[in-house]
């Protein structure tokens, strides 16, 4: 039964990915009005919007996919606690409810879209284009199958997306931000400041004597949590992706040579020739002109005689395929260099042409392209076998086999990692053997020993994993982490000393001293940063200094931490300027587009909030807590 539930829930794996791939409406709402929360329905239903229900498993999969997406963007996974602290659980819930509300609204007002228009949208999607630039049905079928969709179901989902867009487009059409707002924000965005500043670094902190055992022990006692050993998990996994399967696929030279011959043109660089031509209205004029060439007239002089500029006659350095007229192309590539052709009857008249420089073509040998060609063939074969291997893997898992056992039955390579933390690193701090871009650590820490986990969508294929063991987080003794404790204590001492010195310098300048004089007395050199914006970057200065400068009035003095804990900056604002506002500039146009999107989001948020109230929205909070890991056992 568990396998049946897992297979049913896997049909929802692709929804978030589908939203991203198909560039559908993303609602970035700031304020939501979900009300009428109640607890009177089963745990299998997480939310009900009108007649539409969102199941707990459906939402759990959406939530997991969103966490994995964010983890990939930031290069490290988010824990469940961090995700809830950032409000990601509520954002995913709000988006799911908003989509359901818009779907209910479309049904309520009788909004529809024809099958032909839905298919046109799908066929024109660039994600489903093949190598020839057109719609590739095989690519389409593979993509939707990867995320658990049948063709009929995917078409139905795409129709919903299009209807949501229609509603949103009707609400936000011709929405314009007020000019007063645009003017004010442009001034705010383009304001520039200049500062004089000095840097205090670790060299100015003086000598930091090693801490006594008592001081170090007290520091460790106050900061124990910073030195705890993290929780580790032992896992095994198998990655079933085209690239991984391709490594186990052998391609013979014979098969590779067949593909090489079929694609020979792709491995060649065509011969190119410098072509100059003159077109005549009839054969007589062309023949007479050719006689002048024979008599010693140059081709360039003949062109001038007929009133042609060099640009009129010169076709440039072209390949045979780039010449539109086949007859002219054949003649041009049959002539020797610097020779003039006889009259050529062509599509656009009778032509004389001259061949100048010739760049020979080249052909990559089979031996030079064989490795890459075999890899491409192997990946193509692997893509075709992914679905079959997926089903076999699921069958083996359904029969009670572990990931390692199922992989061995299919001849796949399973990987076992003895210990990894929530960031995917081993106890020594080095990355583990997890493929780049796969957020397996988050999935492992959201699971437990003995849990039958869903396959993760990854790299055009799937990843199965088992959690084999859990090593709980523990408190390390001072002796285990003494070097790290002492280093952190020393860093804090340096930072405190520098901050105190910076405060003293600020007070002296505020009392009437000059920054340059105060800096010189401390053996420091004054530097300058000019005309930077609040969202700009200044070489050698962190964003904290830029932000502090824009909080400080002209001629005011301030301080901010530097690029590291061992650096502190003292600055004085020397100039504040606001360039004239040009609403026709590129920056103003970008700002206007941003404002339009935000205003559209806000308007759509209000509309959806009203819909949720009118239609009726009910949220099962205990099911939400269960799906997001907030529920306590």
XYZ file of C-alpha atoms in Angstrom:
633
model
C 0.000 0.000 0.000
C 2.861 2.350 0.835
C 4.261 1.838 -2.645
C 0.863 2.634 -4.125
C 0.666 5.875 -2.156
C 4.219 6.741 -3.183
C 3.475 6.127 -6.856
C 0.328 8.266 -6.647
C 2.164 11.113 -4.989
C 4.992 10.923 -7.535
C 2.520 12.104 -10.179
C 2.767 15.502 -8.506
C 6.560 15.693 -8.583
C 6.549 17.688 -11.780
C 4.079 20.408 -10.916
C 6.567 22.926 -9.560
C 9.094 21.986 -12.239
C 6.373 22.269 -14.885
C 5.606 25.764 -13.594
C 9.234 26.767 -14.058
C 9.818 25.004 -17.408
C 6.640 26.308 -19.011
C 7.102 29.865 -17.656
C 3.622 29.957 -16.177
C 2.169 32.596 -13.926
C 4.205 32.941 -10.725
C 2.347 34.820 -7.992
C 4.674 36.827 -5.724
C 2.035 37.971 -3.273
C 2.977 40.149 -0.326
C -0.336 40.032 1.590
C -2.772 37.147 1.768
C -6.218 36.854 3.216
C -6.672 33.120 3.738
C -9.329 32.740 6.405
C -11.966 30.266 7.555
C -9.363 27.798 8.843
C -10.910 24.692 10.338
C -9.945 21.226 11.487
C -13.021 19.248 10.636
C -11.853 17.139 7.695
C -9.521 14.233 7.156
C -5.740 14.303 7.146
C -5.700 13.328 3.464
C -7.162 16.746 2.553
C -4.941 19.725 3.285
C -7.019 22.491 1.714
C -10.342 22.986 -0.011
C -11.063 25.962 -2.259
C -14.604 25.901 -3.514
C -14.964 22.428 -5.003
C -11.202 21.914 -5.464
C -9.229 19.880 -2.919
C -5.467 19.849 -2.350
C -4.296 16.604 -0.764
C -1.620 16.393 1.909
C 0.610 14.262 -0.324
C 0.122 16.641 -3.230
C 1.197 19.617 -1.115
C 4.080 17.693 0.483
C 5.549 17.025 -2.956
C 5.125 20.654 -4.023
C 6.837 21.801 -0.845
C 9.740 19.364 -1.207
C 10.330 20.397 -4.827
C 10.370 24.084 -3.855
C 12.952 23.473 -1.125
C 15.139 21.554 -3.569
C 14.856 24.361 -6.114
C 15.875 27.004 -3.558
C 18.713 24.810 -2.326
C 20.100 24.518 -5.857
C 19.911 28.300 -6.324
C 21.823 29.020 -3.100
C 24.239 26.116 -3.403
C 23.236 24.591 -0.079
C 20.111 22.856 1.193
C 17.603 24.450 3.566
C 16.538 22.628 6.680
C 12.850 22.317 7.498
C 13.303 24.786 10.378
C 15.031 27.320 8.121
C 12.344 26.952 5.473
C 9.610 27.658 8.000
C 11.593 30.578 9.445
C 11.746 32.114 5.948
C 8.022 31.484 5.468
C 8.507 29.195 2.497
C 5.864 26.786 3.803
C 3.247 29.550 3.777
C 4.373 30.818 0.366
C 3.968 27.390 -1.238
C 0.595 26.939 0.452
C -0.549 30.380 -0.661
C 0.508 29.760 -4.239
C -1.268 26.398 -4.374
C -4.438 27.958 -2.930
C -4.189 30.922 -5.326
C -3.911 28.649 -8.363
C -6.919 26.631 -7.206
C -8.899 29.854 -6.646
C -8.107 31.074 -10.161
C -9.140 27.698 -11.575
C -12.443 27.962 -9.694
C -12.913 31.502 -10.999
C -12.326 30.365 -14.588
C -15.020 27.721 -14.186
C -17.367 30.176 -12.496
C -17.221 32.745 -15.302
C -17.214 30.127 -18.070
C -13.715 30.933 -19.327
C -12.360 28.365 -21.759
C -9.722 27.642 -24.343
C -9.954 25.475 -27.437
C -7.923 22.305 -27.848
C -6.308 23.832 -30.911
C -5.100 26.895 -29.007
C -3.806 24.764 -26.139
C -1.899 22.571 -28.587
C -0.516 25.649 -30.343
C 0.899 26.850 -27.010
C 2.528 23.492 -26.329
C 3.904 23.040 -29.851
C 5.471 26.525 -29.779
C 7.154 25.979 -26.412
C 10.962 26.176 -26.935
C 11.520 23.464 -24.313
C 10.052 20.906 -26.724
C 12.033 21.891 -29.815
C 14.288 19.389 -31.488
C 17.597 19.873 -33.246
C 15.829 21.211 -36.346
C 14.142 23.947 -34.319
C 10.655 22.447 -34.647
C 8.396 20.653 -32.205
C 9.868 17.261 -31.257
C 7.133 14.847 -30.152
C 9.626 12.373 -28.698
C 11.255 15.115 -26.625
C 7.812 16.267 -25.456
C 6.744 12.750 -24.485
C 9.966 12.112 -22.597
C 9.793 15.427 -20.716
C 6.234 15.004 -19.464
C 6.746 11.312 -18.686
C 9.750 12.229 -16.583
C 7.466 14.193 -14.267
C 4.666 11.647 -14.171
C 2.260 13.169 -16.703
C 0.217 11.510 -19.391
C -0.279 13.570 -22.528
C -3.965 14.138 -21.738
C -3.248 15.265 -18.201
C -0.456 17.580 -19.269
C -2.703 19.227 -21.870
C -5.346 19.726 -19.177
C -2.770 21.328 -16.845
C -1.512 23.592 -19.610
C -5.077 24.705 -20.342
C -5.434 25.699 -16.673
C -2.212 27.692 -16.864
C -3.426 29.546 -19.964
C -6.756 30.391 -18.327
C -4.984 31.754 -15.253
C -2.912 33.935 -17.542
C -6.031 35.219 -19.253
C -7.544 36.262 -15.925
C -4.308 37.895 -14.783
C -3.836 39.630 -18.141
C -7.370 41.063 -18.077
C -6.854 42.476 -14.578
C -3.470 44.032 -15.228
C -3.795 45.192 -18.850
C -2.517 48.727 -19.457
C -1.501 49.127 -15.806
C 0.832 52.134 -15.507
C 2.829 53.255 -12.451
C 2.215 56.931 -11.488
C 4.777 59.334 -12.930
C 5.296 60.881 -9.483
C 6.273 57.478 -8.088
C 8.518 56.750 -11.059
C 10.230 60.140 -10.679
C 10.799 59.660 -6.936
C 12.162 56.145 -7.299
C 14.406 57.178 -10.194
C 15.934 59.901 -8.016
C 16.339 57.446 -5.166
C 17.930 54.855 -7.449
C 20.301 57.269 -9.218
C 21.482 59.254 -6.184
C 25.287 59.216 -5.981
C 27.650 59.673 -3.075
C 31.381 60.137 -2.606
C 33.400 59.360 0.506
C 36.873 59.616 1.976
C 37.696 56.555 4.037
C 40.402 54.715 5.946
C 40.798 51.002 6.567
C 41.724 49.472 9.883
C 42.956 45.903 9.544
C 44.320 43.202 11.837
C 47.772 44.816 11.797
C 46.305 47.788 13.698
C 44.822 45.633 16.455
C 48.155 45.217 18.188
C 49.440 42.032 19.752
C 46.786 39.597 20.904
C 48.226 37.473 23.684
C 47.080 33.818 23.733
C 44.118 33.293 26.053
C 44.671 31.649 29.420
C 43.109 28.197 29.910
C 40.468 29.795 32.120
C 39.562 32.447 29.519
C 39.412 29.881 26.724
C 37.268 27.525 28.790
C 34.873 30.352 29.647
C 34.659 31.401 26.004
C 33.964 27.809 24.950
C 31.279 27.456 27.629
C 29.502 30.556 26.264
C 29.725 29.381 22.621
C 29.321 25.609 22.853
C 26.568 25.461 20.257
C 28.916 26.908 17.620
C 31.261 23.955 17.992
C 28.788 21.063 18.127
C 29.336 18.101 15.847
C 26.433 18.139 13.344
C 24.063 15.286 12.738
C 25.324 12.908 10.051
C 23.481 10.397 7.920
C 24.670 7.320 6.099
C 22.935 6.924 2.747
C 23.019 4.866 -0.413
C 21.732 6.124 -3.736
C 21.612 5.323 -7.420
C 21.363 7.991 -10.121
C 19.482 6.942 -13.238
C 20.213 9.816 -15.631
C 21.129 9.789 -19.337
C 24.705 10.754 -18.495
C 25.020 8.071 -15.824
C 23.474 5.329 -17.948
C 25.641 6.410 -20.894
C 28.746 5.539 -18.857
C 27.578 1.927 -18.788
C 26.724 1.856 -22.505
C 29.252 0.580 -25.067
C 29.076 2.017 -28.592
C 30.955 0.164 -31.337
C 33.104 1.865 -33.964
C 30.739 0.509 -36.608
C 27.703 2.212 -35.064
C 29.624 5.415 -34.542
C 30.843 5.450 -38.164
C 27.271 5.098 -39.440
C 26.248 8.176 -37.466
C 29.418 9.973 -38.584
C 28.587 9.396 -42.234
C 24.977 10.490 -41.709
C 26.175 13.681 -40.001
C 29.295 14.250 -42.089
C 28.280 17.808 -42.934
C 28.192 18.692 -39.235
C 31.838 17.718 -38.888
C 33.067 19.738 -41.837
C 33.902 23.355 -42.569
C 32.864 24.261 -46.135
C 35.188 25.838 -48.666
C 34.637 29.600 -48.870
C 35.388 31.914 -51.808
C 35.544 35.667 -52.342
C 32.991 36.251 -55.117
C 32.382 39.392 -57.156
C 29.569 39.391 -59.727
C 27.920 41.590 -62.362
C 24.406 40.757 -63.573
C 23.301 41.632 -67.113
C 19.763 41.800 -68.506
C 20.555 39.503 -71.458
C 23.196 37.189 -72.880
C 24.303 39.659 -75.579
C 25.373 42.346 -73.114
C 27.059 39.764 -70.945
C 28.981 38.312 -73.887
C 30.097 41.774 -74.983
C 31.328 42.531 -71.469
C 33.207 39.228 -71.363
C 34.944 40.203 -74.613
C 36.151 43.427 -72.968
C 37.623 41.333 -70.144
C 39.422 39.212 -72.743
C 40.677 42.452 -74.303
C 42.334 43.502 -71.055
C 39.649 45.426 -69.136
C 39.762 44.584 -65.442
C 36.673 43.201 -63.708
C 36.664 46.172 -61.286
C 36.774 48.658 -64.169
C 33.960 46.786 -65.889
C 31.862 47.169 -62.718
C 32.610 50.911 -62.598
C 31.722 51.207 -66.260
C 28.283 49.815 -65.454
C 27.848 52.200 -62.511
C 28.311 49.613 -59.754
C 30.040 50.344 -56.463
C 32.291 47.690 -54.860
C 29.511 46.928 -52.375
C 27.041 46.346 -55.237
C 29.212 43.682 -56.844
C 30.938 42.007 -53.894
C 29.182 38.948 -52.410
C 31.892 38.572 -49.779
C 33.636 35.428 -48.602
C 30.866 32.834 -48.943
C 30.313 29.103 -49.037
C 28.570 27.430 -51.956
C 25.379 26.991 -49.908
C 25.182 30.738 -49.246
C 24.797 31.615 -52.940
C 21.088 31.695 -53.758
C 21.366 30.930 -57.477
C 22.450 27.277 -58.011
C 23.872 27.950 -61.479
C 26.020 30.807 -60.189
C 27.078 28.711 -57.171
C 28.193 25.804 -59.393
C 30.177 28.105 -61.688
C 31.766 30.046 -58.825
C 33.077 26.895 -57.162
C 34.377 25.448 -60.443
C 36.612 28.410 -61.336
C 40.262 28.794 -60.342
C 41.250 31.749 -58.148
C 41.409 35.156 -59.877
C 39.590 33.837 -62.952
C 36.466 35.340 -64.575
C 33.606 33.105 -65.679
C 31.857 32.941 -69.016
C 28.274 34.331 -69.038
C 26.067 32.241 -66.683
C 22.299 32.119 -67.290
C 20.772 32.346 -63.825
C 17.587 33.129 -61.949
C 18.171 36.871 -61.832
C 19.782 37.451 -65.216
C 22.988 36.549 -67.013
C 25.984 36.777 -64.679
C 29.725 37.279 -64.949
C 31.628 36.502 -61.784
C 35.190 36.607 -60.558
C 36.720 34.399 -57.899
C 39.186 36.012 -55.500
C 40.592 34.453 -52.329
C 39.811 30.789 -51.703
C 39.678 29.324 -48.181
C 39.792 25.523 -48.424
C 37.220 23.525 -46.511
C 38.139 20.965 -43.910
C 36.686 17.695 -42.671
C 37.142 16.433 -39.129
C 38.277 12.840 -39.216
C 36.226 10.100 -37.624
C 39.067 9.417 -35.180
C 39.046 13.018 -33.928
C 35.302 13.096 -33.204
C 34.748 9.450 -32.260
C 34.916 9.905 -28.437
C 32.397 12.765 -28.385
C 30.229 11.051 -31.004
C 30.120 7.794 -29.034
C 29.177 9.718 -25.907
C 26.305 11.459 -27.739
C 25.083 8.135 -29.129
C 25.290 6.554 -25.674
C 23.287 9.420 -24.136
C 20.647 9.139 -26.880
C 20.332 5.413 -26.206
C 20.227 6.073 -22.474
C 17.365 8.553 -22.845
C 15.357 5.930 -24.667
C 15.962 3.369 -21.899
C 15.313 5.619 -18.892
C 11.568 4.922 -18.713
C 12.076 1.143 -18.912
C 14.814 1.180 -16.269
C 12.672 3.419 -14.071
C 9.813 0.901 -14.140
C 12.152 -2.004 -13.406
C 13.718 -0.117 -10.518
C 10.289 0.696 -9.096
C 9.234 -2.950 -9.430
C 12.360 -4.108 -7.600
C 11.803 -1.550 -4.849
C 8.152 -2.527 -4.646
C 9.262 -6.099 -4.054
C 11.131 -5.023 -0.923
C 14.645 -4.575 -2.356
C 16.866 -1.837 -0.972
C 18.343 0.743 -3.323
C 21.649 -1.140 -3.432
C 19.939 -4.503 -4.040
C 17.660 -3.082 -6.750
C 20.631 -1.420 -8.465
C 22.601 -4.683 -8.450
C 19.698 -6.542 -10.059
C 19.653 -4.024 -12.916
C 23.413 -3.689 -13.254
C 23.354 -0.069 -12.086
C 26.048 1.520 -9.960
C 24.918 2.390 -6.431
C 26.900 4.774 -4.220
C 27.128 4.587 -0.433
C 28.172 7.642 1.598
C 29.205 6.763 5.143
C 28.413 10.192 6.595
C 27.142 13.520 5.309
C 25.749 16.587 7.074
C 22.854 18.802 6.057
C 25.077 20.728 3.634
C 26.115 17.501 1.879
C 29.654 17.516 3.271
C 31.628 14.730 4.910
C 32.983 14.988 8.492
C 36.295 16.302 7.116
C 34.444 19.228 5.508
C 34.920 18.043 1.930
C 32.039 17.544 -0.530
C 30.690 14.014 -0.844
C 30.070 12.000 -4.019
C 26.634 13.528 -4.624
C 26.258 14.715 -8.260
C 26.474 18.485 -8.627
C 23.052 20.111 -8.586
C 21.339 17.244 -6.740
C 19.992 18.303 -3.350
C 20.131 14.820 -1.879
C 21.156 15.987 1.594
C 17.855 17.830 2.176
C 15.888 14.800 1.037
C 17.922 12.491 3.287
C 17.462 14.720 6.333
C 13.719 14.900 5.621
C 13.574 11.097 5.720
C 14.700 8.420 8.167
C 16.055 4.882 8.399
C 13.646 2.375 6.884
C 11.490 4.945 5.071
C 10.499 4.056 1.495
C 11.430 7.302 -0.272
C 10.076 8.715 -3.511
C 12.464 8.882 -6.452
C 13.851 12.386 -6.997
C 13.647 13.949 -10.461
C 17.160 14.922 -11.560
C 19.089 15.521 -14.782
C 16.446 14.119 -17.099
C 16.151 10.977 -14.987
C 15.695 9.800 -11.407
C 17.578 9.252 -8.157
C 16.576 6.658 -5.536
C 18.026 6.726 -2.040
C 17.878 4.967 1.326
C 18.879 6.361 4.710
C 20.975 3.600 6.282
C 21.946 5.200 9.579
C 21.789 8.361 11.698
C 24.606 9.759 13.840
C 22.989 12.334 16.175
C 24.458 15.760 16.711
C 26.606 15.910 19.825
C 28.504 18.353 21.962
C 32.233 18.288 21.281
C 34.691 18.615 24.152
C 36.998 21.606 24.339
C 39.978 19.374 23.631
C 38.433 18.238 20.313
C 37.945 21.771 19.018
C 40.553 23.763 20.922
C 42.298 25.194 17.785
C 38.968 26.348 16.322
C 37.852 27.855 19.642
C 41.113 29.742 20.077
C 41.020 31.034 16.472
C 37.451 32.307 16.892
C 38.292 33.914 20.232
C 41.250 35.698 18.640
C 39.117 36.921 15.700
C 36.604 38.408 18.124
C 39.381 40.146 20.064
C 40.712 41.710 16.849
C 37.245 42.809 15.748
C 36.496 44.377 19.128
C 39.763 46.321 19.169
C 39.272 47.605 15.640
C 35.687 48.641 16.358
C 36.828 50.556 19.449
C 39.564 52.321 17.448
C 37.063 53.174 14.695
C 34.646 54.609 17.278
C 37.442 56.753 18.716
C 38.323 58.082 15.225
C 34.683 58.909 14.500
C 34.398 60.850 17.764
C 37.533 62.854 16.956
C 36.215 63.812 13.495
C 32.802 64.700 14.911
C 34.561 66.918 17.461
C 36.005 69.006 14.608
C 39.022 67.076 13.449
C 39.781 66.222 9.833
C 39.643 62.599 8.773
C 42.973 62.885 6.959
C 44.694 64.277 10.091
C 43.120 61.673 12.396
C 44.123 58.913 9.971
C 47.687 60.213 9.644
C 48.064 60.290 13.419
C 47.140 56.604 13.466
C 49.517 55.804 10.621
C 46.705 55.260 8.146
C 46.231 56.396 4.554
C 43.035 58.119 3.389
C 41.390 56.729 0.245
C 38.509 57.977 -1.902
C 35.465 56.414 -3.535
C 33.437 58.669 -5.817
C 30.009 58.795 -7.474
C 28.684 55.373 -6.440
C 25.011 54.467 -6.233
C 23.215 52.758 -3.358
C 22.933 49.512 -5.337
C 26.430 49.813 -6.811
C 29.694 48.188 -5.831
C 32.968 49.877 -4.922
C 36.257 48.078 -5.447
C 37.758 47.092 -2.114
C 34.690 48.053 -0.065
C 31.859 45.788 1.100
C 28.181 46.598 0.642
C 27.930 47.409 4.358
C 30.026 50.555 3.788
C 27.926 51.621 0.786
C 24.740 51.145 2.813
C 26.180 53.084 5.766
C 27.261 55.939 3.465
C 23.680 56.313 2.198
C 22.439 56.500 5.801
C 24.869 59.323 6.558
C 24.294 62.994 5.714
C 26.736 65.053 3.675
C 29.890 65.874 5.707
C 28.799 63.254 8.238
C 31.154 60.562 9.475
C 30.457 56.893 10.084
C 31.922 53.407 10.426
C 31.134 49.914 9.184
C 32.727 46.439 9.206
C 35.009 45.645 6.298
C 35.307 42.629 4.030
C 36.242 40.377 6.955
C 36.067 40.390 10.730
C 39.646 41.604 10.771
C 38.836 44.884 9.002
C 36.936 48.036 9.935
C 36.180 51.143 7.838
C 35.841 54.769 8.970
C 34.417 57.160 6.349
C 33.231 60.702 5.755
C 30.594 61.596 3.138
C 32.097 64.332 0.959
C 29.408 64.706 -1.726
C 25.756 63.872 -2.373
C 24.301 64.411 -5.869
C 21.171 63.457 -7.794
C 21.498 63.499 -11.604
C 18.577 64.994 -13.597
C 15.730 62.542 -14.111
C 15.453 61.186 -17.670
C 12.312 59.076 -17.913
C 13.270 58.121 -21.479
C 16.498 56.433 -20.366
C 17.061 52.685 -20.377
C 17.343 52.592 -16.559
C 14.015 54.422 -16.195
C 12.384 51.980 -18.622
C 13.654 49.015 -16.574
C 12.397 50.604 -13.370
C 9.007 51.189 -14.964
C 8.794 47.528 -16.003
C 9.670 46.446 -12.457
C 7.026 48.727 -10.964
C 4.435 47.464 -13.428
C 5.151 43.864 -12.428
C 4.937 44.663 -8.723
C 1.729 46.622 -9.121
C 0.305 43.781 -11.196
C 1.284 41.274 -8.489
C -0.374 43.401 -5.816
C -3.556 43.855 -7.837
C -3.700 40.140 -8.601
C -3.065 39.332 -4.918
C -6.035 41.447 -3.901
C -8.215 39.820 -6.528
C -7.244 36.319 -5.406
C -7.786 37.221 -1.734
C -11.300 38.371 -2.626
C -11.872 35.168 -4.607
C -10.796 33.028 -1.653
C -13.325 34.792 0.555
C -16.163 34.541 -1.972
C -15.503 30.960 -3.057
C -14.674 29.695 0.416
C -11.194 28.605 1.475
C -10.546 26.053 4.216
C -7.100 25.034 5.439
C -6.325 21.980 7.567
C -3.470 23.410 9.644
C -2.578 20.091 11.250
C -2.094 18.605 7.769
C 0.069 21.591 6.793
C 2.210 21.070 9.895
C 2.545 17.386 9.070
C 3.569 18.066 5.459
C 6.147 20.724 6.371
C 7.695 18.959 9.358
C 6.259 21.380 11.925
C 4.145 18.714 13.615
C 5.614 17.243 16.772
C 5.305 13.573 17.551
